[in-house]
mmCIF file of N, CA and C in Angstrom:
data_model
loop_
_atom_site.group_PDB
_atom_site.id
_atom_site.type_symbol
_atom_site.label_atom_id
_atom_site.label_comp_id
_atom_site.label_asym_id
_atom_site.label_seq_id
_atom_site.Cartn_x
_atom_site.Cartn_y
_atom_site.Cartn_z
ATOM 1 N N UNK A 1 -26.482 0.655 33.753
ATOM 2 C CA UNK A 1 -26.081 1.641 33.242
ATOM 3 C C UNK A 1 -24.324 1.485 32.804
ATOM 4 N N UNK A 2 -24.179 1.885 31.896
ATOM 5 C CA UNK A 2 -22.611 1.620 31.227
ATOM 6 C C UNK A 2 -21.619 2.656 32.210
ATOM 7 N N UNK A 3 -20.760 2.429 32.865
ATOM 8 C CA UNK A 3 -20.020 3.446 33.474
ATOM 9 C C UNK A 3 -18.555 3.437 32.890
ATOM 10 N N UNK A 4 -18.000 4.253 32.575
ATOM 11 C CA UNK A 4 -16.686 4.550 32.047
ATOM 12 C C UNK A 4 -15.652 5.291 33.001
ATOM 13 N N UNK A 5 -14.346 4.876 33.039
ATOM 14 C CA UNK A 5 -13.633 5.384 34.006
ATOM 15 C C UNK A 5 -12.910 6.575 33.508
ATOM 16 N N UNK A 6 -12.480 7.380 34.444
ATOM 17 C CA UNK A 6 -12.048 8.560 33.912
ATOM 18 C C UNK A 6 -10.763 8.408 32.967
ATOM 19 N N UNK A 7 -9.904 7.565 33.337
ATOM 20 C CA UNK A 7 -8.896 7.245 32.580
ATOM 21 C C UNK A 7 -9.098 6.715 31.087
ATOM 22 N N UNK A 8 -10.072 5.923 30.981
ATOM 23 C CA UNK A 8 -10.679 5.538 29.791
ATOM 24 C C UNK A 8 -11.260 6.777 29.084
ATOM 25 N N UNK A 9 -12.173 7.603 29.564
ATOM 26 C CA UNK A 9 -12.647 8.605 29.025
ATOM 27 C C UNK A 9 -11.719 9.625 28.439
ATOM 28 N N UNK A 10 -10.530 10.023 29.417
ATOM 29 C CA UNK A 10 -9.486 10.881 28.805
ATOM 30 C C UNK A 10 -8.737 10.391 27.582
ATOM 31 N N UNK A 11 -8.443 9.004 27.627
ATOM 32 C CA UNK A 11 -7.767 8.404 26.512
ATOM 33 C C UNK A 11 -8.917 8.434 25.307
ATOM 34 N N UNK A 12 -10.027 7.987 25.468
ATOM 35 C CA UNK A 12 -10.783 8.030 24.190
ATOM 36 C C UNK A 12 -11.023 9.574 23.585
ATOM 37 N N UNK A 13 -11.111 10.620 24.597
ATOM 38 C CA UNK A 13 -11.194 11.940 24.047
ATOM 39 C C UNK A 13 -9.871 12.139 23.386
ATOM 40 N N UNK A 14 -8.737 11.965 23.653
ATOM 41 C CA UNK A 14 -7.556 12.364 23.172
ATOM 42 C C UNK A 14 -7.360 11.812 21.930
ATOM 43 N N UNK A 15 -7.667 10.468 21.898
ATOM 44 C CA UNK A 15 -7.648 9.706 20.624
ATOM 45 C C UNK A 15 -8.692 10.151 19.647
ATOM 46 N N UNK A 16 -9.948 10.550 19.999
ATOM 47 C CA UNK A 16 -10.731 10.713 19.087
ATOM 48 C C UNK A 16 -10.401 12.253 18.292
ATOM 49 N N UNK A 17 -9.893 13.214 19.256
ATOM 50 C CA UNK A 17 -9.267 14.413 18.965
ATOM 51 C C UNK A 17 -8.156 14.132 17.761
ATOM 52 N N UNK A 18 -7.271 13.367 18.300
ATOM 53 C CA UNK A 18 -5.975 13.083 17.417
ATOM 54 C C UNK A 18 -6.524 12.456 16.146
ATOM 55 N N UNK A 19 -7.635 11.711 16.008
ATOM 56 C CA UNK A 19 -8.198 10.999 14.647
ATOM 57 C C UNK A 19 -8.677 12.082 13.752
ATOM 58 N N UNK A 20 -9.178 12.806 14.402
ATOM 59 C CA UNK A 20 -10.090 13.927 13.614
ATOM 60 C C UNK A 20 -8.806 15.066 13.152
ATOM 61 N N UNK A 21 -7.793 15.376 14.020
ATOM 62 C CA UNK A 21 -6.749 16.319 13.464
ATOM 63 C C UNK A 21 -6.000 15.612 12.352
ATOM 64 N N UNK A 22 -5.684 14.273 12.328
ATOM 65 C CA UNK A 22 -4.898 13.497 11.440
ATOM 66 C C UNK A 22 -5.512 13.237 10.165
ATOM 67 N N UNK A 23 -6.880 13.432 10.133
ATOM 68 C CA UNK A 23 -7.773 12.871 8.759
ATOM 69 C C UNK A 23 -8.552 14.116 8.234
ATOM 70 N N UNK A 24 -8.502 15.161 8.689
ATOM 71 C CA UNK A 24 -9.091 16.409 7.976
ATOM 72 C C UNK A 24 -8.027 16.616 6.873
ATOM 73 N N UNK A 25 -8.804 17.273 5.535
ATOM 74 C CA UNK A 25 -7.781 17.704 4.640
ATOM 75 C C UNK A 25 -7.297 19.035 5.162
ATOM 76 N N UNK A 26 -6.131 19.206 4.722
ATOM 77 C CA UNK A 26 -5.275 20.499 5.058
ATOM 78 C C UNK A 26 -4.960 21.307 4.089
ATOM 79 N N UNK A 27 -4.877 22.539 4.196
ATOM 80 C CA UNK A 27 -4.367 23.801 3.440
ATOM 81 C C UNK A 27 -3.062 23.861 3.249
ATOM 82 N N UNK A 28 -2.222 23.617 2.297
ATOM 83 C CA UNK A 28 -0.994 23.581 2.593
ATOM 84 C C UNK A 28 -0.329 24.919 2.058
ATOM 85 N N UNK A 29 -0.989 25.990 2.245
ATOM 86 C CA UNK A 29 -0.543 27.409 2.166
ATOM 87 C C UNK A 29 0.452 27.742 3.141
ATOM 88 N N UNK A 30 1.543 28.359 2.682
ATOM 89 C CA UNK A 30 2.509 28.764 3.608
ATOM 90 C C UNK A 30 3.403 27.577 4.367
ATOM 91 N N UNK A 31 4.339 27.839 4.844
ATOM 92 C CA UNK A 31 5.421 27.131 5.265
ATOM 93 C C UNK A 31 5.374 26.917 6.837
ATOM 94 N N UNK A 32 5.487 25.739 7.279
ATOM 95 C CA UNK A 32 5.420 25.621 8.724
ATOM 96 C C UNK A 32 6.530 26.435 9.462
ATOM 97 N N UNK A 33 6.254 26.529 10.703
ATOM 98 C CA UNK A 33 7.335 27.528 11.410
ATOM 99 C C UNK A 33 8.893 26.943 11.438
ATOM 100 N N UNK A 34 8.841 25.552 11.338
ATOM 101 C CA UNK A 34 10.278 24.795 11.104
ATOM 102 C C UNK A 34 10.143 23.577 10.421
ATOM 103 N N UNK A 35 10.922 23.241 9.729
ATOM 104 C CA UNK A 35 11.035 22.014 8.885
ATOM 105 C C UNK A 35 10.873 20.751 9.690
ATOM 106 N N UNK A 36 9.945 20.045 9.318
ATOM 107 C CA UNK A 36 9.601 18.561 9.753
ATOM 108 C C UNK A 36 8.792 18.659 10.997
ATOM 109 N N UNK A 37 8.046 19.974 10.860
ATOM 110 C CA UNK A 37 6.934 20.066 12.058
ATOM 111 C C UNK A 37 6.223 19.011 12.237
ATOM 112 N N UNK A 38 5.608 18.277 11.044
ATOM 113 C CA UNK A 38 4.624 17.471 11.110
ATOM 114 C C UNK A 38 5.332 16.047 11.776
ATOM 115 N N UNK A 39 6.595 15.786 11.881
ATOM 116 C CA UNK A 39 7.228 14.727 12.392
ATOM 117 C C UNK A 39 7.104 15.012 14.117
ATOM 118 N N UNK A 40 7.312 16.307 14.229
ATOM 119 C CA UNK A 40 7.373 16.609 15.834
ATOM 120 C C UNK A 40 5.933 16.276 16.323
ATOM 121 N N UNK A 41 4.971 16.622 15.443
ATOM 122 C CA UNK A 41 3.374 16.603 15.807
ATOM 123 C C UNK A 41 3.145 15.041 15.879
ATOM 124 N N UNK A 42 3.578 14.348 14.951
ATOM 125 C CA UNK A 42 3.473 12.693 14.973
ATOM 126 C C UNK A 42 4.010 12.472 16.024
ATOM 127 N N UNK A 43 5.015 12.338 16.591
ATOM 128 C CA UNK A 43 5.931 12.134 17.752
ATOM 129 C C UNK A 43 5.073 12.563 19.063
ATOM 130 N N UNK A 44 4.656 13.798 19.273
ATOM 131 C CA UNK A 44 4.003 14.106 20.489
ATOM 132 C C UNK A 44 2.595 13.583 20.464
ATOM 133 N N UNK A 45 1.928 13.378 19.339
ATOM 134 C CA UNK A 45 0.513 13.041 19.442
ATOM 135 C C UNK A 45 0.525 11.313 19.870
ATOM 136 N N UNK A 46 1.447 10.629 19.395
ATOM 137 C CA UNK A 46 1.659 9.129 19.799
ATOM 138 C C UNK A 46 2.241 9.232 21.264
ATOM 139 N N UNK A 47 3.148 9.903 21.610
ATOM 140 C CA UNK A 47 3.566 9.757 22.843
ATOM 141 C C UNK A 47 2.635 9.848 24.026
ATOM 142 N N UNK A 48 1.814 10.825 23.796
ATOM 143 C CA UNK A 48 0.581 11.299 24.549
ATOM 144 C C UNK A 48 -0.411 9.935 24.462
ATOM 145 N N UNK A 49 -0.735 9.539 23.351
ATOM 146 C CA UNK A 49 -1.543 8.377 23.277
ATOM 147 C C UNK A 49 -1.091 7.184 23.954
ATOM 148 N N UNK A 50 0.172 6.876 23.698
ATOM 149 C CA UNK A 50 0.610 5.640 24.305
ATOM 150 C C UNK A 50 0.891 5.829 25.931
ATOM 151 N N UNK A 51 1.244 6.935 26.482
ATOM 152 C CA UNK A 51 1.047 7.354 27.717
ATOM 153 C C UNK A 51 -0.220 7.010 28.453
ATOM 154 N N UNK A 52 -1.035 7.714 27.763
ATOM 155 C CA UNK A 52 -2.624 7.709 28.490
ATOM 156 C C UNK A 52 -3.027 6.136 28.187
ATOM 157 N N UNK A 53 -2.773 5.574 27.176
ATOM 158 C CA UNK A 53 -3.375 4.084 27.167
ATOM 159 C C UNK A 53 -2.550 3.301 28.244
ATOM 160 N N UNK A 54 -1.397 3.243 28.376
ATOM 161 C CA UNK A 54 -0.639 2.611 29.505
ATOM 162 C C UNK A 54 -1.098 2.815 30.846
ATOM 163 N N UNK A 55 -1.424 3.971 31.078
ATOM 164 C CA UNK A 55 -2.171 4.284 32.232
ATOM 165 C C UNK A 55 -3.328 3.625 32.492
ATOM 166 N N UNK A 56 -4.217 3.748 31.593
ATOM 167 C CA UNK A 56 -5.616 3.046 31.450
ATOM 168 C C UNK A 56 -5.179 1.478 31.627
ATOM 169 N N UNK A 57 -4.537 1.001 30.861
ATOM 170 C CA UNK A 57 -4.110 -0.480 30.843
ATOM 171 C C UNK A 57 -3.268 -1.033 32.208
ATOM 172 N N UNK A 58 -2.777 0.203 32.606
ATOM 173 C CA UNK A 58 -2.168 -0.367 34.048
ATOM 174 C C UNK A 58 -3.005 -0.460 35.110
ATOM 175 N N UNK A 59 -4.011 -0.109 34.943
ATOM 176 C CA UNK A 59 -5.030 -0.384 36.053
ATOM 177 C C UNK A 59 -5.548 -1.939 35.846
ATOM 178 N N UNK A 60 -5.351 -2.555 34.824
ATOM 179 C CA UNK A 60 -5.671 -3.958 34.642
ATOM 180 C C UNK A 60 -4.593 -4.967 34.743
ATOM 181 N N UNK A 61 -3.299 -4.494 34.522
ATOM 182 C CA UNK A 61 -2.218 -5.490 34.375
ATOM 183 C C UNK A 61 -0.836 -4.921 34.916
ATOM 184 N N UNK A 62 -0.016 -5.450 35.034
ATOM 185 C CA UNK A 62 1.490 -4.971 35.454
ATOM 186 C C UNK A 62 1.905 -3.911 34.528
ATOM 187 N N UNK A 63 2.767 -3.040 35.314
ATOM 188 C CA UNK A 63 3.261 -1.871 34.610
ATOM 189 C C UNK A 63 3.930 -2.207 33.225
ATOM 190 N N UNK A 64 4.762 -2.974 33.326
ATOM 191 C CA UNK A 64 5.735 -3.258 32.069
ATOM 192 C C UNK A 64 4.794 -3.800 31.077
ATOM 193 N N UNK A 65 3.796 -4.767 31.315
ATOM 194 C CA UNK A 65 3.009 -5.229 30.419
ATOM 195 C C UNK A 65 2.132 -4.258 29.606
ATOM 196 N N UNK A 66 1.569 -3.235 30.504
ATOM 197 C CA UNK A 66 0.866 -2.076 30.146
ATOM 198 C C UNK A 66 1.529 -1.374 29.127
ATOM 199 N N UNK A 67 2.749 -0.912 29.380
ATOM 200 C CA UNK A 67 3.686 -0.127 28.505
ATOM 201 C C UNK A 67 3.970 -0.869 27.081
ATOM 202 N N UNK A 68 4.158 -2.092 27.327
ATOM 203 C CA UNK A 68 4.360 -3.055 26.092
ATOM 204 C C UNK A 68 3.109 -3.019 25.097
ATOM 205 N N UNK A 69 1.929 -3.260 25.728
ATOM 206 C CA UNK A 69 0.787 -3.199 24.960
ATOM 207 C C UNK A 69 0.418 -2.117 24.310
ATOM 208 N N UNK A 70 0.732 -1.103 25.007
ATOM 209 C CA UNK A 70 0.251 0.265 24.654
ATOM 210 C C UNK A 70 1.020 0.718 23.452
ATOM 211 N N UNK A 71 2.412 0.399 23.502
ATOM 212 C CA UNK A 71 3.365 0.640 22.351
ATOM 213 C C UNK A 71 3.060 -0.229 21.061
ATOM 214 N N UNK A 72 2.545 -1.427 21.486
ATOM 215 C CA UNK A 72 2.268 -2.236 20.347
ATOM 216 C C UNK A 72 0.851 -1.844 19.563
ATOM 217 N N UNK A 73 -0.039 -1.459 20.296
ATOM 218 C CA UNK A 73 -1.664 -1.016 19.844
ATOM 219 C C UNK A 73 -1.115 0.387 19.139
ATOM 220 N N UNK A 74 -0.263 1.134 19.687
ATOM 221 C CA UNK A 74 -0.156 2.738 19.036
ATOM 222 C C UNK A 74 0.637 2.525 17.891
ATOM 223 N N UNK A 75 1.562 1.350 17.719
ATOM 224 C CA UNK A 75 2.289 1.162 16.620
ATOM 225 C C UNK A 75 1.282 0.554 15.310
ATOM 226 N N UNK A 76 0.477 -0.345 15.586
ATOM 227 C CA UNK A 76 -0.494 -0.755 14.836
ATOM 228 C C UNK A 76 -1.481 0.282 14.301
ATOM 229 N N UNK A 77 -1.841 1.143 15.195
ATOM 230 C CA UNK A 77 -3.019 2.167 14.905
ATOM 231 C C UNK A 77 -2.051 3.220 14.030
ATOM 232 N N UNK A 78 -0.708 3.450 14.241
ATOM 233 C CA UNK A 78 0.019 4.262 13.288
ATOM 234 C C UNK A 78 -0.008 3.954 11.859
ATOM 235 N N UNK A 79 0.224 2.530 11.961
ATOM 236 C CA UNK A 79 0.337 1.994 10.439
ATOM 237 C C UNK A 79 -1.182 2.061 9.745
ATOM 238 N N UNK A 80 -2.364 1.986 10.567
ATOM 239 C CA UNK A 80 -3.465 2.030 9.818
ATOM 240 C C UNK A 80 -3.759 3.731 9.521
ATOM 241 N N UNK A 81 -3.435 4.255 10.435
ATOM 242 C CA UNK A 81 -3.563 5.926 10.523
ATOM 243 C C UNK A 81 -2.900 6.584 8.962
ATOM 244 N N UNK A 82 -1.585 5.817 9.107
ATOM 245 C CA UNK A 82 -0.882 6.213 7.813
ATOM 246 C C UNK A 82 -1.473 5.730 6.405
ATOM 247 N N UNK A 83 -1.873 4.674 6.496
ATOM 248 C CA UNK A 83 -2.657 3.876 5.225
ATOM 249 C C UNK A 83 -3.947 4.802 4.795
ATOM 250 N N UNK A 84 -4.750 5.337 5.913
ATOM 251 C CA UNK A 84 -5.856 5.864 5.683
ATOM 252 C C UNK A 84 -5.711 7.160 5.280
ATOM 253 N N UNK A 85 -4.666 8.025 5.507
ATOM 254 C CA UNK A 85 -4.052 9.276 5.122
ATOM 255 C C UNK A 85 -3.641 9.114 3.658
ATOM 256 N N UNK A 86 -3.425 8.149 3.156
ATOM 257 C CA UNK A 86 -3.023 8.053 1.894
ATOM 258 C C UNK A 86 -4.260 8.380 0.893
ATOM 259 N N UNK A 87 -5.489 8.077 1.305
ATOM 260 C CA UNK A 87 -6.828 8.161 0.506
ATOM 261 C C UNK A 87 -7.369 9.664 0.795
ATOM 262 N N UNK A 88 -6.736 10.389 1.753
ATOM 263 C CA UNK A 88 -7.253 11.733 2.133
ATOM 264 C C UNK A 88 -6.711 12.953 1.287
ATOM 265 N N UNK A 89 -7.545 13.862 0.541
ATOM 266 C CA UNK A 89 -6.925 14.799 -0.458
ATOM 267 C C UNK A 89 -5.928 15.781 0.702
ATOM 268 N N UNK A 90 -4.808 16.132 -0.100
ATOM 269 C CA UNK A 90 -3.784 17.084 0.818
ATOM 270 C C UNK A 90 -3.116 16.334 1.880
ATOM 271 N N UNK A 91 -3.341 15.134 2.183
ATOM 272 C CA UNK A 91 -2.504 14.135 3.016
ATOM 273 C C UNK A 91 -1.844 13.182 2.430
ATOM 274 N N UNK A 92 -0.664 12.670 3.100
ATOM 275 C CA UNK A 92 0.046 11.656 2.388
ATOM 276 C C UNK A 92 0.635 10.961 3.456
ATOM 277 N N UNK A 93 0.588 9.469 2.947
ATOM 278 C CA UNK A 93 1.195 8.519 3.801
ATOM 279 C C UNK A 93 2.619 8.490 3.792
ATOM 280 N N UNK A 94 3.502 8.276 5.049
ATOM 281 C CA UNK A 94 4.629 8.600 4.750
ATOM 282 C C UNK A 94 5.493 7.527 5.992
ATOM 283 N N UNK A 95 6.347 6.950 5.349
ATOM 284 C CA UNK A 95 7.299 6.165 6.364
ATOM 285 C C UNK A 95 7.937 6.908 7.441
ATOM 286 N N UNK A 96 8.434 8.044 7.117
ATOM 287 C CA UNK A 96 9.006 8.741 8.304
ATOM 288 C C UNK A 96 8.189 9.407 9.156
ATOM 289 N N UNK A 97 6.873 9.684 8.791
ATOM 290 C CA UNK A 97 5.673 9.870 9.822
ATOM 291 C C UNK A 97 5.470 8.682 10.770
ATOM 292 N N UNK A 98 5.325 7.347 10.106
ATOM 293 C CA UNK A 98 4.995 6.277 10.665
ATOM 294 C C UNK A 98 6.297 6.076 11.734
ATOM 295 N N UNK A 99 7.536 6.212 11.485
ATOM 296 C CA UNK A 99 8.581 6.189 12.208
ATOM 297 C C UNK A 99 8.421 7.155 13.593
ATOM 298 N N UNK A 100 8.055 8.451 13.129
ATOM 299 C CA UNK A 100 7.689 9.171 14.395
ATOM 300 C C UNK A 100 6.617 8.733 15.390
ATOM 301 N N UNK A 101 5.628 8.201 14.600
ATOM 302 C CA UNK A 101 4.583 7.682 15.511
ATOM 303 C C UNK A 101 4.999 6.527 16.339
ATOM 304 N N UNK A 102 5.872 5.507 15.949
ATOM 305 C CA UNK A 102 6.341 4.696 16.657
ATOM 306 C C UNK A 102 7.136 4.934 17.770
ATOM 307 N N UNK A 103 8.217 5.915 17.132
ATOM 308 C CA UNK A 103 9.109 6.570 18.280
ATOM 309 C C UNK A 103 8.390 7.216 19.492
ATOM 310 N N UNK A 104 7.430 7.908 18.996
ATOM 311 C CA UNK A 104 6.591 8.782 20.061
ATOM 312 C C UNK A 104 5.853 7.746 20.912
ATOM 313 N N UNK A 105 5.298 6.561 20.362
ATOM 314 C CA UNK A 105 4.679 5.717 21.233
ATOM 315 C C UNK A 105 5.627 5.118 22.186
ATOM 316 N N UNK A 106 6.875 4.774 21.760
ATOM 317 C CA UNK A 106 8.059 4.206 22.782
ATOM 318 C C UNK A 106 8.352 4.993 23.821
ATOM 319 N N UNK A 107 8.335 6.442 23.417
ATOM 320 C CA UNK A 107 8.550 7.426 24.377
ATOM 321 C C UNK A 107 7.619 7.700 25.350
ATOM 322 N N UNK A 108 6.340 7.656 24.949
ATOM 323 C CA UNK A 108 5.050 7.722 25.611
ATOM 324 C C UNK A 108 5.255 6.680 26.830
ATOM 325 N N UNK A 109 5.279 5.461 26.329
ATOM 326 C CA UNK A 109 5.375 4.308 27.231
ATOM 327 C C UNK A 109 6.493 4.268 28.309
ATOM 328 N N UNK A 110 7.701 4.799 27.851
ATOM 329 C CA UNK A 110 8.768 5.180 28.888
ATOM 330 C C UNK A 110 8.356 6.213 29.798
ATOM 331 N N UNK A 111 7.758 7.236 29.396
ATOM 332 C CA UNK A 111 7.229 8.192 30.313
ATOM 333 C C UNK A 111 6.241 7.674 31.025
ATOM 334 N N UNK A 112 5.372 6.881 30.834
ATOM 335 C CA UNK A 112 4.342 6.127 31.528
ATOM 336 C C UNK A 112 5.018 5.304 32.647
ATOM 337 N N UNK A 113 6.037 4.765 32.459
ATOM 338 C CA UNK A 113 6.886 3.795 33.532
ATOM 339 C C UNK A 113 7.476 4.696 34.617
ATOM 340 N N UNK A 114 7.920 5.766 34.132
ATOM 341 C CA UNK A 114 8.727 6.568 34.773
ATOM 342 C C UNK A 114 7.621 7.353 35.718
ATOM 343 N N UNK A 115 6.624 7.916 35.233
ATOM 344 C CA UNK A 115 5.530 8.581 35.922
ATOM 345 C C UNK A 115 4.880 7.710 37.085
ATOM 346 N N UNK A 116 4.478 6.641 36.560
ATOM 347 C CA UNK A 116 3.541 5.594 37.353
ATOM 348 C C UNK A 116 4.471 5.119 38.581
ATOM 349 N N UNK A 117 6.033 4.950 38.265
ATOM 350 C CA UNK A 117 6.913 4.675 39.482
ATOM 351 C C UNK A 117 6.772 5.607 40.297
ATOM 352 N N UNK A 118 7.029 6.819 40.019
ATOM 353 C CA UNK A 118 7.057 8.168 40.809
ATOM 354 C C UNK A 118 5.805 8.341 41.596
ATOM 355 N N UNK A 119 4.629 8.041 40.881
ATOM 356 C CA UNK A 119 3.358 8.096 41.709
ATOM 357 C C UNK A 119 3.320 7.138 42.741
ATOM 358 N N UNK A 120 3.678 5.762 42.230
ATOM 359 C CA UNK A 120 3.540 4.952 43.397
ATOM 360 C C UNK A 120 4.426 4.964 44.433
ATOM 361 N N UNK A 121 5.674 5.416 44.207
ATOM 362 C CA UNK A 121 6.562 5.906 45.616
ATOM 363 C C UNK A 121 5.875 6.932 46.451
ATOM 364 N N UNK A 122 5.311 7.993 45.896
ATOM 365 C CA UNK A 122 4.729 9.015 46.608
ATOM 366 C C UNK A 122 3.669 8.343 47.379
ATOM 367 N N UNK A 123 2.874 7.744 46.763
ATOM 368 C CA UNK A 123 1.750 6.943 47.397
ATOM 369 C C UNK A 123 2.183 6.110 48.721
ATOM 370 N N UNK A 124 3.546 5.474 48.460
ATOM 371 C CA UNK A 124 3.960 4.746 49.317
ATOM 372 C C UNK A 124 4.646 5.267 50.670
ATOM 373 N N UNK A 125 4.839 6.722 50.406
ATOM 374 C CA UNK A 125 5.312 7.557 51.562
ATOM 375 C C UNK A 125 4.326 8.411 52.448
ATOM 376 N N UNK A 126 2.945 8.361 51.784
ATOM 377 C CA UNK A 126 1.802 9.055 52.418
ATOM 378 C C UNK A 126 1.610 7.935 53.762
ATOM 379 N N UNK A 127 1.320 8.940 54.799
ATOM 380 C CA UNK A 127 1.014 8.099 56.081
ATOM 381 C C UNK A 127 -0.668 7.549 55.846
ATOM 382 N N UNK A 128 -0.519 6.185 56.679
ATOM 383 C CA UNK A 128 -1.952 5.844 56.365
ATOM 384 C C UNK A 128 -2.723 6.332 57.756
ATOM 385 N N UNK A 129 -4.099 6.651 57.428
ATOM 386 C CA UNK A 129 -4.807 7.162 58.357
ATOM 387 C C UNK A 129 -5.238 5.909 59.446
ATOM 388 N N UNK A 130 -4.883 6.223 60.728
ATOM 389 C CA UNK A 130 -5.138 5.079 61.586
ATOM 390 C C UNK A 130 -6.513 5.420 62.003
ATOM 391 N N UNK A 131 -7.251 4.194 62.304
ATOM 392 C CA UNK A 131 -8.671 4.570 62.852
ATOM 393 C C UNK A 131 -8.695 5.272 64.172
ATOM 394 N N UNK A 132 -9.589 6.026 64.386
ATOM 395 C CA UNK A 132 -9.630 6.724 65.634
ATOM 396 C C UNK A 132 -10.438 5.735 66.742
ATOM 397 N N UNK A 133 -9.557 5.918 67.936
ATOM 398 C CA UNK A 133 -10.148 4.969 68.947
ATOM 399 C C UNK A 133 -11.033 5.910 69.753
#
């Protein structure tokens, strides 16, 4: 039977929801709450994607390599994502959106490095249970 890790399940779920949200046609009636809201959304989506991907990859490789690979994969995916949006009615491909994707991916990987370091420091401070004699 195929077994999937919790970190991979969360990553795939997040990625799937993000894919759907960025590829459904939108109704452009009304103005967003603030200018360039979509850039903030792109940044946040890719920051989360990169961080989750790095956590998953970090179980298989070094911390820095996981962050680097996650950033690279998210940058490539962002390029493909923007290219696909070109063909979706009411969506458009934009270099500014791609820049927000890449910056978000970099930020997410930096967050991963920081959080993983904090978690490993916390785990190192936990007392080890000694066997009962």
